[in-house]
């Protein structure tokens, strides 16, 4: 088990950190008002596929290649629409489409046997390019980590997790491209899911066009050089508000990094979590919560805990009941993060992700329905989620 003294999760931020709002929303937060992003006029996207438009018939005729990844290792509805990424779209029944390795447009589908099937939307790729695309997909899905093994260790230390895991198997943490993840979570600051998605779609449209699947257009995520060509005024005109300043400032800061911003971000995968948090917080618009999200979802910092009011409520209900009623301060955030690490160890961020998903309204309704059908009469309700008491 990791020591609380040797593994602080959120360090005191340096004086160069901007006082930017940095709390991404929960997936069930609702917009306070109707907001529509305005689009800018740009040149027609370049079609790099032989036949990028997927009609209904083409969708039905997609040839799925088994990934040999069972439902217990990856369940798509508990992974993609849960706030980790805003670039993937649902393009069919239990089917999601997105881009991996910058330029590989791929659809994933939960097959009837529970396995994951994949289909790359390119008919011109050579064998070597197909192998590279598949490798990029496996990397994005974090398949080097056995979710089953990780969850077994969680079950052994937490009876509540053991009960939830029976109903929410396959909720996997993705390994995204750092630049892509960074820009997405700057957009997420004090925002709602619908508007975040619209912003991310706008940013994505600045990259090369890859194709259309299920009525959605897909693009490569733009490079730093391409992002640097967009002004704050253009982003504000597109509806980004104050986030326009932070995106432009972050792009400028990254371009000034030794070796280039993409290399600088990738190098944060090899440092300790506190160093990664402090480094990310030096960028405009990035605070500790956003930095923790980026660390967990793209930088291999598996014990990073993004603490917001929702995670704090989970912690006070199950891990730190003595903090109930207190205010969420930086000091309290640090205690919450350390409590998760103390309970769940080096993959604490993965445990937090599932516990967060379990609190979403749609999942709570599903859980309650399943629990009512359970034959175990010794179960008791706790905070809307059924928990099996320890013997």
XYZ file of C-alpha atoms in Angstrom:
391
model
C 0.000 0.000 0.000
C 1.328 3.450 -0.833
C 2.264 5.724 2.033
C 0.278 8.886 2.505
C 3.433 10.665 3.557
C 5.423 9.616 0.510
C 2.675 10.134 -2.058
C 0.920 13.480 -1.836
C -1.563 13.799 -4.654
C -2.091 17.536 -4.948
C 0.804 19.754 -4.007
C 0.756 23.421 -3.198
C 0.559 25.232 -6.501
C 3.341 27.596 -7.554
C 2.676 31.306 -7.740
C 2.714 31.166 -11.560
C -0.516 29.190 -11.664
C -3.352 31.344 -13.056
C -6.454 31.689 -10.956
C -8.564 30.012 -13.609
C -11.747 28.117 -12.863
C -10.807 24.486 -13.285
C -13.609 22.198 -12.269
C -14.885 19.917 -15.028
C -18.558 19.045 -14.726
C -20.098 15.786 -13.802
C -21.631 14.034 -16.806
C -25.092 14.611 -15.389
C -24.747 18.352 -14.834
C -27.221 20.372 -16.847
C -26.527 23.646 -18.662
C -27.892 26.657 -16.859
C -28.998 28.157 -20.154
C -29.212 27.205 -23.778
C -25.876 27.848 -25.479
C -25.029 27.416 -29.121
C -21.450 27.538 -30.382
C -20.891 29.555 -33.491
C -18.754 28.047 -36.221
C -16.068 29.779 -38.221
C -15.738 29.648 -41.957
C -12.837 27.390 -42.939
C -11.629 25.743 -46.091
C -13.268 22.487 -47.121
C -11.704 19.559 -45.225
C -9.443 17.234 -47.106
C -10.795 13.727 -47.650
C -7.989 11.223 -47.162
C -10.137 8.089 -47.330
C -11.263 6.233 -50.418
C -14.864 6.176 -49.249
C -15.285 8.077 -45.986
C -19.084 8.316 -45.929
C -20.736 5.497 -44.006
C -24.345 4.988 -45.068
C -26.819 2.904 -43.099
C -26.151 -0.070 -45.349
C -22.405 0.320 -44.933
C -22.840 0.396 -41.166
C -24.677 -2.925 -41.339
C -21.975 -4.411 -43.558
C -18.992 -3.422 -41.414
C -16.646 -6.360 -40.913
C -15.741 -6.637 -37.247
C -12.405 -8.070 -36.153
C -12.402 -9.541 -32.646
C -10.062 -7.801 -30.237
C -10.121 -10.720 -27.762
C -11.115 -8.320 -25.011
C -14.037 -9.573 -22.942
C -16.821 -7.508 -21.447
C -15.197 -7.770 -18.019
C -12.141 -6.019 -19.490
C -14.002 -3.394 -21.521
C -17.664 -2.464 -21.647
C -18.090 0.410 -24.089
C -21.138 2.157 -22.527
C -19.309 2.399 -19.182
C -16.114 3.724 -20.728
C -16.790 6.225 -23.514
C -19.807 8.343 -22.475
C -18.607 8.874 -18.896
C -16.546 12.073 -19.191
C -13.083 10.695 -19.987
C -13.121 11.832 -23.603
C -15.429 14.065 -25.616
C -14.225 13.067 -29.097
C -15.800 9.612 -29.419
C -19.353 9.328 -30.735
C -21.984 6.632 -30.459
C -22.525 5.565 -34.071
C -24.701 2.491 -33.569
C -26.090 0.109 -30.944
C -23.273 -0.434 -28.423
C -20.922 1.023 -31.044
C -18.562 3.987 -30.653
C -16.290 5.663 -33.193
C -13.202 7.824 -32.757
C -9.610 8.420 -33.771
C -6.511 6.690 -32.396
C -2.857 7.274 -33.179
C -3.799 10.730 -34.522
C -5.040 9.518 -37.922
C -6.730 6.110 -37.599
C -10.522 6.311 -37.710
C -11.940 3.258 -35.941
C -15.277 1.936 -34.705
C -15.643 -0.365 -31.708
C -18.655 -2.582 -31.074
C -19.673 -4.856 -28.225
C -20.320 -8.145 -29.992
C -23.054 -10.620 -29.033
C -20.534 -12.821 -27.194
C -19.328 -9.854 -25.117
C -16.048 -9.474 -26.996
C -15.003 -6.174 -28.583
C -14.969 -5.954 -32.362
C -13.095 -3.229 -34.228
C -13.220 -1.848 -37.765
C -10.804 0.664 -39.298
C -12.529 2.953 -41.788
C -9.864 2.888 -44.464
C -9.673 0.585 -47.464
C -6.230 1.718 -48.588
C -4.061 0.931 -45.588
C -1.096 -1.364 -46.141
C -0.424 -4.307 -43.842
C 2.204 -2.324 -41.954
C -0.141 0.636 -41.509
C -2.914 -1.677 -40.331
C -0.547 -3.162 -37.742
C 0.403 0.335 -36.582
C -3.264 1.322 -36.350
C -4.091 -1.773 -34.303
C -1.160 -1.085 -31.993
C -2.377 2.491 -31.527
C -5.844 1.160 -30.656
C -4.485 -1.263 -28.063
C -2.390 1.522 -26.545
C -5.404 3.842 -26.381
C -7.449 1.142 -24.641
C -4.728 0.574 -22.038
C -4.834 -3.173 -22.656
C -1.490 -3.654 -20.930
C -3.409 -3.374 -17.661
C -5.671 -6.255 -16.679
C -8.886 -4.711 -15.382
C -9.921 -8.050 -13.891
C -6.750 -8.281 -11.803
C -6.957 -4.661 -10.675
C -10.574 -5.042 -9.632
C -9.843 -8.220 -7.678
C -7.437 -6.234 -5.512
C -10.089 -3.523 -5.035
C -12.718 -6.096 -4.052
C -10.419 -7.498 -1.404
C -10.084 -4.107 0.277
C -13.610 -2.710 -0.115
C -16.873 -4.652 0.140
C -18.823 -1.799 -1.474
C -16.568 -1.882 -4.526
C -16.996 -5.648 -4.674
C -20.763 -5.238 -4.890
C -20.642 -2.473 -7.496
C -18.131 -4.360 -9.611
C -20.661 -7.143 -10.109
C -22.905 -4.696 -11.973
C -20.416 -2.256 -13.523
C -17.739 -4.497 -14.950
C -15.682 -3.240 -17.866
C -15.405 0.438 -16.866
C -11.876 1.013 -18.202
C -9.617 4.066 -18.001
C -8.357 5.148 -21.436
C -4.831 6.269 -22.400
C -5.355 9.346 -24.547
C -2.911 11.529 -26.449
C -1.718 14.125 -23.871
C -2.258 17.225 -26.053
C -5.744 16.078 -27.028
C -6.635 15.342 -23.403
C -5.206 18.655 -22.186
C -7.227 20.802 -24.583
C -10.407 18.837 -23.901
C -10.186 19.371 -20.153
C -9.407 23.071 -20.475
C -12.697 23.223 -22.391
C -14.379 21.337 -19.536
C -13.678 24.018 -16.931
C -16.973 25.041 -15.250
C -18.913 23.688 -18.188
C -21.565 21.121 -19.102
C -21.214 18.021 -21.256
C -23.174 19.313 -24.246
C -21.200 22.536 -24.512
C -17.851 20.834 -23.865
C -18.562 18.434 -26.714
C -19.430 21.292 -29.060
C -16.188 23.086 -28.183
C -14.103 19.955 -28.640
C -15.828 19.278 -31.967
C -14.888 22.779 -33.106
C -11.237 22.331 -32.106
C -11.156 18.902 -33.773
C -12.507 20.348 -37.033
C -9.276 22.322 -37.377
C -7.459 19.068 -38.144
C -7.461 16.978 -41.314
C -10.808 15.445 -42.215
C -10.857 11.639 -41.909
C -14.399 10.641 -42.780
C -18.031 10.426 -41.739
C -19.501 7.589 -39.684
C -23.062 7.442 -38.393
C -23.685 11.030 -39.437
C -20.689 12.381 -37.465
C -17.616 13.941 -39.068
C -14.226 12.876 -37.711
C -10.888 14.671 -37.867
C -7.306 14.269 -36.787
C -6.729 16.298 -33.655
C -4.912 19.461 -34.808
C -1.200 19.808 -34.168
C 0.251 22.524 -31.946
C 1.305 24.371 -35.081
C -2.267 24.346 -36.382
C -3.687 25.379 -33.008
C -1.223 28.265 -32.881
C -2.848 29.698 -36.014
C -6.151 30.232 -34.183
C -6.560 33.547 -32.378
C -8.318 34.239 -29.112
C -10.805 36.392 -31.015
C -11.695 33.495 -33.319
C -12.277 31.164 -30.382
C -14.404 33.757 -28.601
C -16.427 34.209 -31.784
C -16.966 30.434 -31.753
C -18.417 30.618 -28.233
C -15.459 29.590 -26.038
C -15.752 32.603 -23.737
C -12.933 33.064 -21.226
C -11.524 29.628 -22.125
C -10.314 31.110 -25.426
C -7.592 32.999 -23.558
C -6.454 29.884 -21.735
C -6.306 27.713 -24.860
C -4.268 30.298 -26.752
C -2.014 30.849 -23.742
C -1.478 27.123 -23.230
C -0.608 26.590 -26.899
C 1.922 29.435 -26.722
C 3.411 28.031 -23.518
C 3.735 24.544 -25.015
C 5.403 25.822 -28.183
C 8.086 27.463 -26.041
C 8.961 24.230 -24.232
C 12.350 22.628 -24.980
C 11.916 19.965 -27.669
C 8.361 21.090 -28.338
C 5.169 20.919 -26.316
C 4.111 17.439 -27.421
C 7.442 16.013 -26.281
C 7.241 17.932 -23.005
C 3.774 16.555 -22.301
C 4.769 12.978 -23.158
C 7.739 13.242 -20.780
C 5.305 13.790 -17.894
C 4.435 10.097 -18.198
C 7.833 9.326 -16.692
C 7.801 11.654 -13.679
C 6.169 11.315 -10.272
C 2.580 12.464 -9.942
C 3.313 15.559 -7.815
C 5.781 16.787 -10.452
C 3.280 16.122 -13.240
C 0.578 18.073 -11.368
C 2.838 21.074 -10.745
C 4.079 21.066 -14.362
C 0.558 20.981 -15.779
C -0.595 23.692 -13.382
C 2.029 26.019 -14.880
C -0.130 26.146 -18.037
C -2.852 28.817 -18.335
C -6.294 27.516 -17.418
C -5.062 24.378 -15.649
C -5.730 23.921 -11.943
C -5.200 20.858 -9.710
C -8.492 19.164 -10.670
C -7.922 19.515 -14.428
C -4.274 18.483 -13.965
C -5.394 15.325 -12.150
C -7.812 14.474 -14.986
C -5.073 14.886 -17.593
C -2.649 12.848 -15.467
C -5.105 9.975 -15.025
C -6.500 9.843 -18.560
C -3.319 10.423 -20.567
C -0.112 10.392 -18.503
C -0.113 6.912 -16.893
C -0.598 8.449 -13.437
C -3.035 5.746 -12.375
C -3.329 6.935 -8.781
C -4.289 10.508 -9.710
C -7.606 11.486 -8.104
C -9.566 14.333 -9.705
C -11.381 15.766 -6.685
C -14.514 17.845 -7.186
C -17.682 18.172 -5.145
C -19.056 14.878 -6.502
C -15.939 12.874 -5.630
C -15.740 14.648 -2.281
C -19.323 13.578 -1.464
C -18.443 9.979 -2.358
C -15.422 10.175 -0.059
C -17.341 11.657 2.868
C -20.020 9.006 2.502
C -17.704 6.002 2.392
C -14.071 6.880 3.160
C -13.974 10.008 5.344
C -17.361 10.400 7.062
C -15.795 12.794 9.571
C -15.457 15.379 6.778
C -19.202 15.499 6.057
C -20.430 19.076 6.256
C -17.002 20.642 5.795
C -16.041 22.862 2.876
C -13.995 21.525 -0.036
C -10.677 23.334 0.385
C -7.287 22.454 -1.173
C -6.318 20.800 2.107
C -9.508 18.720 2.147
C -8.984 17.805 -1.520
C -5.568 16.464 -0.621
C -7.029 14.379 2.209
C -9.688 12.963 -0.103
C -7.096 12.013 -2.731
C -4.864 10.390 -0.119
C -7.819 8.449 1.292
C -8.474 6.916 -2.136
C -4.813 5.981 -2.525
C -4.686 4.538 0.999
C -7.700 2.335 0.229
C -7.077 1.323 -3.376
C -3.324 1.655 -3.945
C -1.482 2.485 -7.155
C -4.600 2.183 -9.358
C -6.746 4.354 -7.083
C -7.749 6.560 -10.014
C -9.374 3.566 -11.707
C -11.381 2.815 -8.554
C -12.465 6.443 -8.268
C -13.615 6.344 -11.893
C -15.962 3.413 -11.244
C -17.295 4.903 -8.007
C -17.988 8.133 -9.896
C -19.796 6.275 -12.693
C -21.918 4.482 -10.081
C -23.227 7.861 -8.922
C -24.535 8.904 -12.346
C -28.355 9.005 -12.367
C -28.657 6.432 -15.159
C -26.362 3.998 -13.398
C -27.940 4.497 -9.963
C -31.336 3.630 -11.442
C -29.865 0.529 -13.073
C -28.099 -0.504 -9.881
C -31.210 -0.083 -7.750
C -33.197 -2.176 -10.229
C -30.628 -4.968 -10.111
C -30.326 -4.829 -6.341
C -34.082 -5.216 -5.875
C -33.880 -8.510 -7.754
C -30.967 -9.773 -5.663
C -31.762 -12.767 -3.418
C -29.389 -11.602 -0.689
C -31.667 -10.413 2.112
C -28.776 -9.096 4.206
C -28.094 -6.179 1.904
C -28.770 -2.684 3.149
C -29.167 0.646 1.432
C -26.475 3.257 1.876
C -26.654 6.589 0.025
C -28.858 5.194 -2.736
C -26.455 2.330 -3.523
C -26.885 -1.129 -2.015
C -23.958 -2.318 0.053
C -23.170 -5.742 1.433
C -22.038 -5.381 5.045
C -18.830 -7.060 6.119
C -19.112 -10.300 8.002
